[in-house]
Every structure is written in C-alpha cells, then in structure tokens.
Coordinates of C-alpha atoms in Angstrom, one line a residue:
Chain A
X28 CA -0.1 -0.2 0.6
X29 CA 0.8 3.5 -0.9
X30 CA 0.9 6.1 2.3
X31 CA 1.3 10.2 1.3
X32 CA 4.2 11.7 2.6
X33 CA 2.1 13.4 5.3
X34 CA 1.3 9.8 7.5
X35 CA 4.7 9.0 7.1
X36 CA 5.6 12.1 9.5
X37 CA 5.0 11.2 13.3
X38 CA 4.2 13.7 15.5
X39 CA 7.0 16.3 17.3
X40 CA 7.6 15.9 20.3
X41 CA 5.4 17.4 23.7
X42 CA 5.4 21.3 23.4
X43 CA 5.1 23.2 27.1
X44 CA 1.7 23.2 28.5
X45 CA -0.2 25.9 27.8
X46 CA -2.8 26.0 30.9
X47 CA -6.3 23.5 31.3
X48 CA -9.0 24.4 29.8
X49 CA -12.7 23.8 31.4
X50 CA -14.6 20.3 30.0
X51 CA -17.7 22.1 27.6
X52 CA -21.1 22.3 28.7
X53 CA -21.6 18.7 26.2
X54 CA -19.5 16.6 28.1
X55 CA -20.9 18.1 31.4
X56 CA -24.2 17.6 30.5
X57 CA -23.9 14.3 29.3
X58 CA -21.5 12.8 32.2
X59 CA -23.9 14.3 34.9
X60 CA -27.0 13.2 33.8
X61 CA -26.1 10.2 32.6
X62 CA -24.1 10.0 36.6
X63 CA -27.8 10.8 38.5
X64 CA -29.7 8.4 36.2
X65 CA -27.8 5.8 37.5
X66 CA -27.1 6.9 40.9
X67 CA -31.5 7.1 40.6
X68 CA -32.2 3.8 38.8
X69 CA -29.6 1.8 40.5
X70 CA -32.1 0.6 43.4
X71 CA -30.6 -2.8 43.6
X72 CA -28.4 -2.8 46.6
X73 CA -30.9 -0.9 48.9
X74 CA -33.5 -3.3 47.5
X75 CA -31.3 -6.2 48.7
X76 CA -31.2 -5.3 52.0
X77 CA -33.7 -7.3 54.7
X78 CA -36.3 -4.3 56.3
X79 CA -39.6 -4.8 56.8
X80 CA -41.0 -3.3 54.3
X81 CA -38.8 -5.8 51.2
X82 CA -40.7 -8.4 53.1
X83 CA -43.4 -7.3 51.5
X84 CA -44.7 -9.4 48.0
X85 CA -44.3 -6.7 45.5
X86 CA -47.9 -6.1 45.0
X87 CA -48.6 -5.4 48.3
X88 CA -46.2 -3.1 48.3
X89 CA -47.2 -0.7 45.9
X90 CA -50.3 -0.8 46.8
X91 CA -50.2 -0.2 50.4
X92 CA -47.4 2.9 49.5
X93 CA -50.6 4.1 46.5
X94 CA -52.8 4.5 49.7
X95 CA -50.1 6.0 51.3
X96 CA -50.1 8.6 48.7
X97 CA -53.5 9.0 48.3
X98 CA -53.8 9.9 51.1
X99 CA -51.1 12.2 51.2
X100 CA -52.7 13.4 48.4
X101 CA -56.0 14.1 50.1
X102 CA -54.7 15.2 53.5
X103 CA -54.8 19.0 54.4
X104 CA -53.9 19.5 57.7
X105 CA -51.5 19.4 60.0
X106 CA -52.3 16.4 61.9
X107 CA -52.4 14.1 58.4
X108 CA -49.9 15.2 57.2
X109 CA -47.1 15.1 61.2
X110 CA -49.2 10.7 60.6
X111 CA -48.0 10.5 57.5
X112 CA -44.0 11.3 58.0
X113 CA -43.8 10.3 60.7
X114 CA -45.0 6.4 59.1
X115 CA -42.4 8.1 56.5
X116 CA -39.8 7.7 58.7
X117 CA -40.9 4.7 60.5
X118 CA -41.1 3.0 57.6
X119 CA -37.7 4.4 56.1
X120 CA -35.9 3.0 59.0
X121 CA -37.4 -0.6 59.2
X122 CA -36.4 -1.2 55.7
X123 CA -32.9 0.1 56.1
X124 CA -33.2 3.1 53.5
X125 CA -30.0 5.7 54.2
X126 CA -31.5 8.5 54.8
X127 CA -28.8 10.1 51.7
X128 CA -29.6 7.4 49.7
X129 CA -33.8 8.7 50.8
X130 CA -32.8 12.4 50.5
X131 CA -31.0 12.2 47.2
X132 CA -33.4 11.1 45.2
X133 CA -36.3 13.8 47.0
X134 CA -34.5 17.1 46.5
X135 CA -35.0 17.5 43.0
X136 CA -38.5 17.3 43.2
X137 CA -37.4 19.4 46.3
X138 CA -35.9 22.1 44.5
X139 CA -38.1 21.6 41.4
X140 CA -41.9 22.3 43.4
X141 CA -40.1 25.2 45.3
X142 CA -39.0 26.7 42.2
X143 CA -43.0 26.7 41.0
X144 CA -44.7 27.7 43.8
X145 CA -43.2 30.6 44.3
X146 CA -45.3 33.8 42.8
X147 CA -47.7 31.6 45.5
X148 CA -46.1 33.5 47.7
X149 CA -47.2 37.2 46.3
X150 CA -50.5 39.1 47.1
X151 CA -50.3 39.4 43.1
X152 CA -51.6 35.5 43.2
X153 CA -52.9 35.3 46.7
X154 CA -53.7 37.8 48.2
X155 CA -54.0 37.9 51.7
X156 CA -52.6 39.3 54.6
X157 CA -49.0 40.3 54.0
X158 CA -45.8 39.6 55.9
X159 CA -43.5 41.9 54.3
X160 CA -44.5 44.1 51.8
X161 CA -41.2 45.5 49.2
X162 CA -42.6 49.0 46.7
X163 CA -42.0 48.7 42.9
X164 CA -42.4 52.3 42.1
X165 CA -45.0 53.4 43.0
X166 CA -46.4 49.3 43.8
X167 CA -46.9 48.1 46.9
X168 CA -46.6 43.7 47.2
X169 CA -46.3 41.2 49.1
X170 CA -45.2 38.1 51.0
X171 CA -49.1 37.7 52.6
X172 CA -49.3 34.5 55.0
X173 CA -51.9 33.2 52.9
X174 CA -49.2 32.4 49.9
X175 CA -46.9 31.0 52.3
X176 CA -49.1 28.9 53.9
X177 CA -51.0 27.5 50.1
X178 CA -47.2 27.2 49.0
X179 CA -45.9 25.5 52.2
X180 CA -48.7 22.7 52.4
X181 CA -47.8 22.3 48.4
X182 CA -44.5 21.9 48.7
X183 CA -44.8 19.3 51.8
X184 CA -47.1 17.4 49.9
X185 CA -45.0 17.1 47.1
X186 CA -41.7 16.2 49.2
X187 CA -44.2 13.5 51.3
X188 CA -45.7 12.0 47.8
X189 CA -42.4 11.7 46.3
X190 CA -40.4 10.0 49.9
X191 CA -43.6 7.9 49.2
X192 CA -42.5 6.4 45.6
X193 CA -38.5 6.9 46.6
X194 CA -39.4 4.4 49.0
X195 CA -40.9 1.7 46.8
X196 CA -38.7 2.1 44.3
X197 CA -35.8 2.2 47.5
X198 CA -37.0 -1.2 49.0
X199 CA -38.3 -2.7 45.5
X200 CA -36.0 -4.5 42.5
X201 CA -37.1 -3.4 39.7
X202 CA -37.7 -6.9 38.3
X203 CA -39.7 -6.8 41.2
X204 CA -41.2 -3.4 40.6
X205 CA -42.6 -4.8 37.1
X206 CA -43.5 -7.6 38.1
X207 CA -45.2 -6.5 40.9
X208 CA -47.3 -4.0 38.5
X209 CA -48.0 -7.0 35.9
X210 CA -49.8 -9.0 38.8
X211 CA -52.6 -5.7 39.4
X212 CA -54.9 -4.3 37.4
X213 CA -52.5 -2.9 35.0
X214 CA -52.3 -3.0 31.4
X215 CA -49.6 -6.1 30.2
X216 CA -49.0 -3.6 27.4
X217 CA -49.2 -0.4 29.2
X218 CA -46.1 -2.8 31.9
X219 CA -44.7 -3.8 29.1
X220 CA -43.8 -0.2 27.9
X221 CA -42.7 1.3 30.5
X222 CA -40.0 -1.4 31.4
X223 CA -39.0 -1.3 27.9
X224 CA -38.8 3.4 28.0
X225 CA -37.2 2.2 31.6
X226 CA -34.2 -0.7 29.8
X227 CA -33.6 1.0 26.8
X228 CA -32.4 5.0 28.1
X229 CA -29.7 3.6 29.1
X230 CA -28.4 2.3 25.8
X231 CA -29.0 5.2 24.5
X232 CA -27.6 7.1 27.3
X233 CA -24.4 4.9 26.7
X234 CA -24.7 5.6 23.1
X235 CA -24.7 10.0 23.6
X236 CA -22.0 8.9 26.3
X237 CA -19.5 7.3 22.7
X238 CA -20.6 9.9 20.7
X239 CA -19.5 12.0 22.7
X240 CA -16.2 10.6 23.7
X241 CA -15.5 9.6 20.0
X242 CA -15.7 13.6 19.0
X243 CA -13.8 14.9 22.0
X244 CA -10.8 12.1 20.6
X245 CA -11.6 13.8 17.0
X246 CA -11.0 17.7 18.7
X247 CA -8.7 19.6 20.7
X248 CA -10.2 22.8 21.3
X249 CA -14.3 22.9 21.7
X250 CA -14.8 26.1 18.9
X251 CA -17.0 28.4 18.0
X252 CA -20.9 28.0 20.2
X253 CA -22.8 27.7 17.3
X254 CA -21.2 24.1 15.6
X255 CA -20.8 23.0 19.3
X256 CA -24.7 23.6 19.2
X257 CA -25.4 22.3 14.9
X258 CA -23.1 19.7 15.6
X259 CA -25.5 18.6 18.9
X260 CA -28.7 18.7 17.0
X261 CA -27.2 16.4 14.5
X262 CA -26.8 14.4 17.3
X263 CA -30.3 14.3 18.0
X264 CA -31.2 13.4 15.1
X265 CA -28.9 10.8 14.8
X266 CA -30.7 9.4 18.0
X267 CA -34.5 9.8 16.6
X268 CA -33.4 7.9 14.5
X269 CA -31.4 5.0 16.5
X270 CA -34.5 5.1 18.5
X271 CA -36.9 4.6 16.2
X272 CA -34.9 1.4 14.2
X273 CA -34.5 -0.2 17.4
X274 CA -38.1 -0.4 17.7
X275 CA -38.8 -1.3 14.7
X276 CA -36.0 -4.5 15.9
X277 CA -37.2 -4.6 18.7
X278 CA -40.5 -5.3 17.2
X279 CA -40.0 -7.8 15.3
X280 CA -37.6 -10.2 18.1
X281 CA -41.2 -9.6 19.8
X282 CA -43.2 -11.5 16.8
X283 CA -40.7 -13.4 16.0
X284 CA -41.6 -15.2 19.7
X285 CA -44.7 -14.8 18.8
X286 CA -46.5 -11.6 20.3
X287 CA -49.2 -10.3 18.4
X288 CA -50.5 -6.8 20.6
X289 CA -51.3 -8.9 24.3
X290 CA -48.8 -10.2 26.1
X291 CA -50.0 -13.4 28.1
X292 CA -47.9 -13.9 31.8
X293 CA -47.8 -16.4 34.8
X294 CA -50.5 -15.8 37.2
X295 CA -48.6 -15.3 40.0
X296 CA -48.5 -17.3 43.6
X297 CA -51.4 -15.8 46.3
X298 CA -50.3 -13.1 49.1
X299 CA -49.1 -14.2 52.2
X300 CA -50.9 -13.4 55.5
X301 CA -48.4 -10.4 56.4
X302 CA -48.8 -8.8 52.8
X303 CA -53.5 -8.2 54.1
X304 CA -51.8 -7.2 57.4
X305 CA -49.4 -4.7 55.7
X306 CA -53.0 -4.0 53.3
X307 CA -55.0 -3.2 56.6
X308 CA -52.6 -1.2 58.1
X309 CA -51.9 0.7 55.3
X310 CA -55.5 0.9 53.8
X311 CA -56.9 2.0 58.1
X312 CA -54.8 5.0 57.0
X313 CA -55.7 6.1 54.5
X314 CA -59.6 5.5 55.1
X315 CA -58.9 7.2 58.8
X316 CA -56.7 10.5 57.1
X317 CA -60.1 11.5 54.5
X318 CA -62.4 10.8 58.1
X319 CA -59.8 13.6 58.8
X320 CA -60.2 16.0 55.2
Chain B
X1 CA -37.6 -38.6 2.8
X2 CA -36.8 -35.6 3.8
X3 CA -39.4 -32.3 4.2
X4 CA -39.2 -29.4 2.1
X5 CA -38.7 -26.4 5.5
X6 CA -38.1 -23.8 2.6
X7 CA -38.9 -22.1 -0.7
X8 CA -38.2 -19.4 -1.9
X9 CA -38.8 -18.7 -6.1
X10 CA -37.4 -15.5 -7.6
X11 CA -37.3 -13.5 -3.9
X12 CA -36.0 -9.9 -3.5
X13 CA -36.5 -7.5 -1.6
X14 CA -36.3 -3.9 -1.3
X15 CA -35.7 -1.3 1.7
X16 CA -37.6 2.2 0.4
X17 CA -34.8 1.9 -2.6
X18 CA -32.3 0.7 -1.8
X19 CA -32.1 -2.8 -3.3
X20 CA -31.1 -5.5 -0.2
X21 CA -31.9 -9.4 -2.0
X22 CA -32.6 -9.7 -5.7
X23 CA -33.8 -12.6 -7.4
X24 CA -32.9 -15.6 -4.9
X25 CA -34.0 -18.8 -5.5
X26 CA -33.5 -21.4 -2.6
X27 CA -34.7 -24.6 -1.3
X28 CA -34.1 -25.4 2.3
X29 CA -35.0 -29.2 3.2
X30 CA -35.5 -30.7 7.2
X31 CA -31.9 -31.3 8.8
X32 CA -30.1 -28.5 6.9
X33 CA -27.0 -26.8 8.3
X34 CA -26.9 -24.1 5.8
X35 CA -24.7 -21.3 5.9
X36 CA -25.8 -17.7 4.5
X37 CA -22.4 -16.4 3.7
X38 CA -21.5 -12.5 2.8
X39 CA -19.8 -9.2 3.3
X40 CA -21.6 -6.7 5.2
X41 CA -24.7 -5.4 3.4
X42 CA -25.1 -7.9 1.1
X43 CA -28.3 -9.3 2.3
X44 CA -28.1 -11.9 4.8
X45 CA -30.1 -10.2 8.0
X46 CA -32.7 -9.8 5.7
X47 CA -32.9 -13.2 4.4
X48 CA -32.7 -14.4 7.5
X49 CA -36.2 -11.9 8.4
X50 CA -38.3 -13.2 5.3
X51 CA -37.3 -16.7 6.7
X52 CA -38.9 -15.4 9.7
X53 CA -41.7 -14.0 8.6
X54 CA -41.2 -10.1 9.6
X55 CA -40.8 -8.6 6.6
X56 CA -42.4 -9.9 3.3
X57 CA -40.4 -10.6 -0.4
X58 CA -40.7 -7.1 -2.1
X59 CA -41.4 -9.7 -5.7
X60 CA -41.6 -13.9 -6.1
X61 CA -42.7 -16.7 -3.5
X62 CA -42.2 -17.9 -0.1
X63 CA -42.7 -21.0 1.4
X64 CA -42.7 -22.0 4.5
X65 CA -43.4 -26.0 5.5
X66 CA -45.6 -25.5 1.6
X67 CA -47.5 -22.7 2.8
X68 CA -47.1 -19.0 0.8
X69 CA -45.3 -16.8 4.0
X70 CA -47.1 -14.1 2.8
X71 CA -48.6 -10.6 5.9
X72 CA -52.5 -12.6 4.9
X73 CA -50.5 -16.0 5.6
X74 CA -48.9 -15.0 9.4
X75 CA -52.2 -13.1 10.7
X76 CA -54.7 -16.8 11.2
X77 CA -53.7 -20.1 13.0
X78 CA -50.7 -20.7 10.3
X79 CA -49.1 -18.1 12.7
X80 CA -48.1 -19.9 15.8
X81 CA -47.5 -23.1 13.9
X82 CA -44.9 -20.7 12.3
X83 CA -43.5 -19.6 15.7
X84 CA -43.8 -22.7 16.8
X85 CA -42.0 -24.1 14.4
X86 CA -38.8 -21.4 14.4
X87 CA -36.7 -19.7 16.4
X88 CA -34.6 -16.7 15.6
X89 CA -31.7 -15.7 17.1
X90 CA -31.0 -11.6 16.7
X91 CA -27.8 -10.2 15.8
X92 CA -27.8 -7.9 18.6
X93 CA -29.0 -9.5 22.3
X94 CA -29.9 -6.2 23.5
X95 CA -32.7 -6.0 21.9
X96 CA -34.0 -9.8 22.4
X97 CA -34.1 -9.3 25.5
X98 CA -36.9 -6.6 26.3
X99 CA -38.3 -8.8 29.4
X100 CA -37.3 -7.9 33.5
X101 CA -35.7 -10.8 33.9
X102 CA -34.0 -13.7 32.5
X103 CA -37.0 -16.2 33.7
X104 CA -39.4 -14.0 32.3
X105 CA -36.7 -13.8 29.0
X106 CA -37.6 -17.2 28.8
X107 CA -41.0 -18.0 29.7
X108 CA -41.6 -15.0 27.5
X109 CA -42.2 -17.1 24.2
X110 CA -43.8 -20.3 25.3
X111 CA -46.7 -18.6 27.4
X112 CA -47.2 -16.2 23.9
X113 CA -47.4 -19.6 22.1
X114 CA -50.0 -20.2 24.8
X115 CA -48.4 -23.5 26.2
X116 CA -49.4 -24.7 29.2
X117 CA -47.7 -22.9 32.7
X118 CA -46.4 -26.5 34.0
X119 CA -44.7 -26.9 30.7
X120 CA -43.3 -23.4 30.4
X121 CA -41.9 -23.6 33.8
X122 CA -40.5 -27.2 33.4
X123 CA -39.0 -26.2 30.3
X124 CA -37.9 -22.7 31.5
X125 CA -35.7 -24.5 34.5
X126 CA -34.8 -27.2 32.6
X127 CA -32.8 -25.3 29.9
X128 CA -31.2 -23.2 33.2
X129 CA -29.9 -25.8 34.3
X130 CA -28.2 -27.4 30.8
X131 CA -26.9 -23.9 30.2
X132 CA -26.2 -22.6 33.8
X133 CA -28.5 -20.1 34.1
X134 CA -29.9 -20.6 37.6
X135 CA -27.9 -17.8 39.2
X136 CA -29.1 -15.8 36.5
X137 CA -32.8 -16.4 36.8
X138 CA -34.0 -13.4 39.0
X139 CA -31.8 -10.7 37.6
X140 CA -32.9 -7.8 34.5
X141 CA -30.8 -9.1 31.5
X142 CA -29.9 -5.6 30.7
X143 CA -27.1 -6.7 33.6
X144 CA -25.6 -9.7 32.2
X145 CA -21.8 -10.0 30.3
X146 CA -22.2 -10.0 26.7
X147 CA -21.6 -14.3 26.3
X148 CA -24.2 -14.3 29.1
X149 CA -27.1 -12.1 27.2
X150 CA -25.8 -14.2 24.1
X151 CA -26.6 -18.1 25.9
X152 CA -30.1 -15.5 27.1
X153 CA -30.9 -14.7 24.4
X154 CA -30.6 -18.4 22.6
X155 CA -32.3 -20.4 25.3
X156 CA -35.1 -17.5 25.1
X157 CA -35.3 -19.3 21.7
X158 CA -34.7 -22.6 22.1
X159 CA -37.9 -23.2 25.4
X160 CA -40.1 -22.3 22.3
X161 CA -38.3 -26.0 20.8
X162 CA -38.2 -24.9 17.1
X163 CA -37.8 -26.9 14.0
X164 CA -36.0 -24.2 12.8
X165 CA -33.1 -21.6 13.7
X166 CA -32.0 -18.7 12.2
X167 CA -29.3 -17.3 14.1
X168 CA -27.9 -14.3 12.7
X169 CA -23.7 -13.9 13.3
X170 CA -24.0 -16.3 16.6
X171 CA -20.2 -15.7 17.5
X172 CA -20.0 -12.1 17.2
X173 CA -18.9 -10.5 20.3
X174 CA -18.1 -14.5 21.6
X175 CA -14.6 -14.3 23.6
X176 CA -13.2 -17.7 23.0
X177 CA -15.1 -20.3 25.7
X178 CA -18.5 -18.7 24.3
X179 CA -17.9 -19.9 20.9
X180 CA -17.1 -23.0 22.0
X181 CA -19.9 -24.0 24.0
X182 CA -22.1 -22.3 21.2
X183 CA -20.2 -24.5 18.8
X184 CA -20.8 -27.4 21.1
X185 CA -24.7 -26.8 21.4
X186 CA -25.9 -26.8 17.8
X187 CA -23.6 -29.3 17.4
X188 CA -25.4 -31.5 19.8
X189 CA -29.3 -30.0 18.3
X190 CA -28.6 -31.0 14.9
X191 CA -27.8 -34.9 16.3
X192 CA -32.1 -34.2 17.2
X193 CA -32.7 -32.7 12.9
X194 CA -32.8 -29.1 13.7
X195 CA -32.7 -27.5 10.6
X196 CA -30.0 -24.5 10.9
X197 CA -29.9 -21.2 9.4
X198 CA -26.9 -19.2 10.3
X199 CA -26.1 -15.9 8.7
X200 CA -21.9 -15.1 9.3
X201 CA -18.9 -14.2 8.2
X202 CA -17.2 -16.6 10.7
X203 CA -15.5 -19.0 8.5
X204 CA -14.9 -21.2 10.7
X205 CA -17.9 -21.5 11.8
X206 CA -19.2 -22.2 8.3
X207 CA -16.4 -24.9 8.7
X208 CA -17.4 -26.7 11.4
X209 CA -21.1 -26.1 11.2
X210 CA -22.6 -27.3 7.5
X211 CA -23.0 -28.3 5.1
X212 CA -24.4 -26.5 2.6
X213 CA -23.0 -22.9 2.3
X214 CA -25.1 -20.5 -0.1
X215 CA -23.3 -17.0 -1.0
X216 CA -24.0 -13.8 -1.5
X217 CA -22.4 -10.8 -3.4
X218 CA -22.5 -7.1 -2.8
X219 CA -24.9 -6.7 -5.1
X220 CA -27.1 -9.5 -3.1
X221 CA -27.3 -12.0 -5.4
X222 CA -26.9 -15.8 -4.5
X223 CA -23.6 -16.2 -6.4
X224 CA -22.9 -20.0 -4.6
X225 CA -24.5 -22.4 -3.1
X226 CA -23.4 -25.3 -2.9
X227 CA -21.4 -28.2 -0.4
X228 CA -19.1 -26.5 2.5
X229 CA -15.9 -27.6 1.3
X230 CA -16.2 -27.4 -2.0
X231 CA -16.9 -23.4 -1.8
X232 CA -14.4 -22.7 1.0
X233 CA -11.8 -24.3 -1.0
X234 CA -13.4 -21.9 -3.9
X235 CA -11.3 -19.3 -3.1
X236 CA -11.3 -16.8 -6.6
X237 CA -14.9 -17.2 -5.7
X238 CA -14.4 -16.1 -2.0
X239 CA -12.1 -13.0 -3.0
X240 CA -14.3 -12.4 -5.9
X241 CA -17.5 -11.9 -2.9
X242 CA -15.7 -10.3 -0.5
X243 CA -15.0 -12.6 2.4
X244 CA -11.8 -13.6 2.1
X245 CA -8.7 -12.1 1.4
X246 CA -4.8 -11.2 0.3
X247 CA -2.6 -9.1 2.5
X248 CA 1.2 -9.3 3.7
X249 CA 2.2 -11.3 6.4
X250 CA 5.1 -11.9 8.2
X251 CA 6.6 -15.2 8.9
X252 CA 10.0 -14.6 11.1
X253 CA 11.8 -12.9 8.5
X254 CA 10.1 -13.4 5.8
X255 CA 7.2 -11.2 4.3
X256 CA 4.8 -13.1 1.4
X257 CA 1.3 -11.4 0.0
X258 CA -2.1 -14.7 1.0
X259 CA -4.9 -14.9 1.6
X260 CA -7.4 -15.7 5.0
X261 CA -9.3 -17.9 5.2
X262 CA -9.8 -21.8 4.9
X263 CA -8.1 -24.1 3.1
X264 CA -5.4 -21.2 2.2
X265 CA -2.2 -22.8 3.6
X266 CA 0.5 -20.8 3.5
X267 CA 2.4 -24.0 1.0
X268 CA 0.8 -22.6 -1.6
X269 CA 3.0 -19.7 -1.6
X270 CA 6.4 -21.5 -0.8

C-alpha cells in the first residue's frame, strides 16, 4: 500500500503545557445526566437489604404505598401531614433505607417544586395578610400569610409523595416492581412499555456518551458555540433515527417469539398473611386521613 | 424422506429504493445446516428476516412448510404454527432481551404460544440447568455480560423448541470459551434433526457446523449454493465476494502475500 508522505511523518515532541481548559457544556451535561440517572435508578443494593418493606409481596408493597400517596394527596391538615411523615420515617428506618439515598432522590423534586410555587407567595397571586411588603415604584407587592401557607402545603405534600415513591423504588428490585405491576390490574402492554422505556433509555444514554467521547477523541478545542450546537442538533437527529430502528428491531424480536399484540404472562403466587396485614394498615391510615379531611 | 422447509422463488426485497436482496432461489430441507455467507450489507440479515416472516418479499414467492408466507397468511392460525416451528436469534442480544428478568425472558415465547404454564416452567428450568443459567434467574438481562446475554437470547428461543433455528452472526462479540460452548450446543442440536440457517462471516463456524453454503455477493444476489467444502475451497469465488482477503504477512524474516480463509495454506506460496 502506498501511504501519502504526510502520513509517514511522526508528530513532533510535546510542547510545554499552556493551561487546562474547562470541559465543554455537552460533556459536562451528558456525563452528569448519565451518572445522576444511573445513581437514581440503581436501587438493587438498597432493595436487597433486609428490611420491613422488602419482605412484602411487590403487589402489596405497590398497593400499600399507593394508599399512602393518595392519603397524602387528600390530607389538608397538620395532623395528617405529621402522621404520614412519621410513617415515612418509620418505614425508612425499618426498611434500612439510608438518609442519603432518600434525600438524593427527593431533593430535585423539592427544589423544582419550590421554584414552581414561589409566585404563589406574592400578593398578586394569593391576596391576603402581608407579612413582608416590597415597594416596586408606586406599586406595593408583598408576601402574604395565605400565599406562604398555600405554597408550603404544596411543597410539603409533593415532597412527601415523592418520598413515598422513592421508598417504594428503594425497597423494590426493578424486576419485582414490574412483576408487581403485572400482578395488579394494570394493562400488561403498559407495564411492558414502561419497562422497555426504562430499559432502553440506558442503552441510548450509553450510545450518547460514546458519540460524545468519539467526538472528543478527534477534537482539541470546543470550537464555536454555533458549531457545537449544530453538532448537538445533528446527534439528536441521529438518536431519533437510532431509537426508531431499535424500536423496529425490538418489535420484530417480540413478533418472532409469538407476540401478537397482547402479552401473556404467568399468574403470580398468592399473597401471604403479612401482606394482607400491611394492606390493612395502610388502608386504615388512608380511611382515617379521609375522615379527618 | 426429508421434508421441505423453505422454497424461495425469485425473491427480492428492497428498503425503499435500496435493494437488499435480488432474485433469490433457494430450497431448504429438514435437518440441513446452512451458512448464509456474504460481506457486510450483502443481504444476509434481510434474508433471515424474510425466512422468519418478519418482512415479506417485494417480489417473488416464499413458501414455508409448503404454505405461502405472506402478511395475510401470517395473521391467521398459521401464525402460531409458524412461530412454534421457527426461532430467530438476533444479531444484537440487547434487542432481543426485553423482559424484566432472565426467567421472564425464557418463558416469554412459550407463554405467547399458549403452552401450559407447568410445561413452560419445566422447559425454563431444564434449559437453565442445561446452559448454567440458574444463578441468573432473577437478574435483569441488561445487567448481564455479552456472553451471558447471548446465552439467554439463545435460551429464550430454545424454550419454544423450534424445528428451524435462524441465527444472525451468532459468534459475533463472543469470547473463545463462549464460542466453543455455542459450537458444542449447535452440534448437539444438529443430532436431533433441527434445521440451522446461520448468517455469518465467521468461516470457522461455517467449516465446523454447516454442510451447505449459500453465498451472497455485494450485488445482493446468490452467486453460489453448494457443499461447504467445495465453496470454501474456491478461493477466487471467496475473494470476489469479499469473504476472504489477501494481504502481506510476516513469518520471521519472510514477508509474503497470501489470503486469509479456510484451506488457504501457506505452502501454496512457497
């Protein structure tokens, strides 16, 4: 093979270092999103610990947590909130769920909800008794007691509901979660679609990381922002195409094994006494809260 | 007397305006072990998808077990019969493993085909024992290694006990030990009158496990169909269809050009 002359020349010795550049926004964002998602969804370790919730049948676990979530959604008084908060803390302790695991999963929704409810504090959204007044020109805007109460209630409610769901996810292996859903009157196709979305997002995420790494291995500068944005847009198009191809292949793989539109599964074993006790307890809390409401 | 499994007459398939297969004639009989050989993009995977009734010819006729394989035919009672008899191991195990656990994966096929639950459990348990998958029973398939995924993908097809196994690049990405395991499994199954149609460019697999080769060229046509040994000995044909290649090779101080492929011994250059 005849190589061109330039290909035969080695790169000269390294030049002295001229400072280290910050990584680009795509690299930072992709890596952080990927690692955050992996951490949030990796619940195998906590689900494998010995604890109270882990001993229940997945169906009972899902249903019981659902009762508590609905109870949180309907409660409007302090006693209700405090009672459910105590239940959450007790369940976390008895199920060996660490505070870091819980806080890490609840914090993003807490911050997001906090930002969303901020306008509700202001008198222009929730009129009422001012506890703090700000003058903007000739206009008076204040933070009202009613606004604070409304925003606070929503924030606490959402945080508690997310805590309950985090508790369920942290004490249930992914496979058990989907098996449990299948055992409940949830359409089988919906469970499979949920599972697949969950499963294939990781494959696409890995692909996105590889694509970014491949680009980094061939570039020495971030380049113009416009070029980077152009490249990013072209990769999004590439991923749409790859996702569609993958969806088509998965559909073929399912058809090849006899799938005709309705997924047939095995009946699960019956629930045990402890599962019924747990369901009785959580439904009792639900009805008490409903009564208080 | 052997039974005819497939008959293809003038079959062509195109992806839009891009042809993938052109004018393919092929007859496959029960118990045969056939390699579909061809360079990348020659149409091997497309041919397997046609044989599995996942896509349908744009021209020509495809018969399976004496019945036409058409979209209309595969929507009735023939579909279950067809799926019970034919299994397809995809090239990419990640595509094929879509259930929450290994157990669910192995039981998916037989359950969809309405086999009794007790029979399904027995088959899954037997196969797990045979392939050493018991320890993976409750693992989500995406947490497995490449070799384990390939084993589970194959097991998920075997639980249906198909008569015909279509395999797309089965040795791709496998370490040597898992490749040997796969060779032994295919060899064992061949003893029970199973029909194998394997798309590959792994010539060691072709040489060891198949009796017949169907060779596709880069124009998506069948250019040869015959005995494995005869085709693998035809160096010019293999070079022309981009199955083997010639390049300089070093042996100590000696550098010479020879082809890489079966029966391409060094002595022919000495």
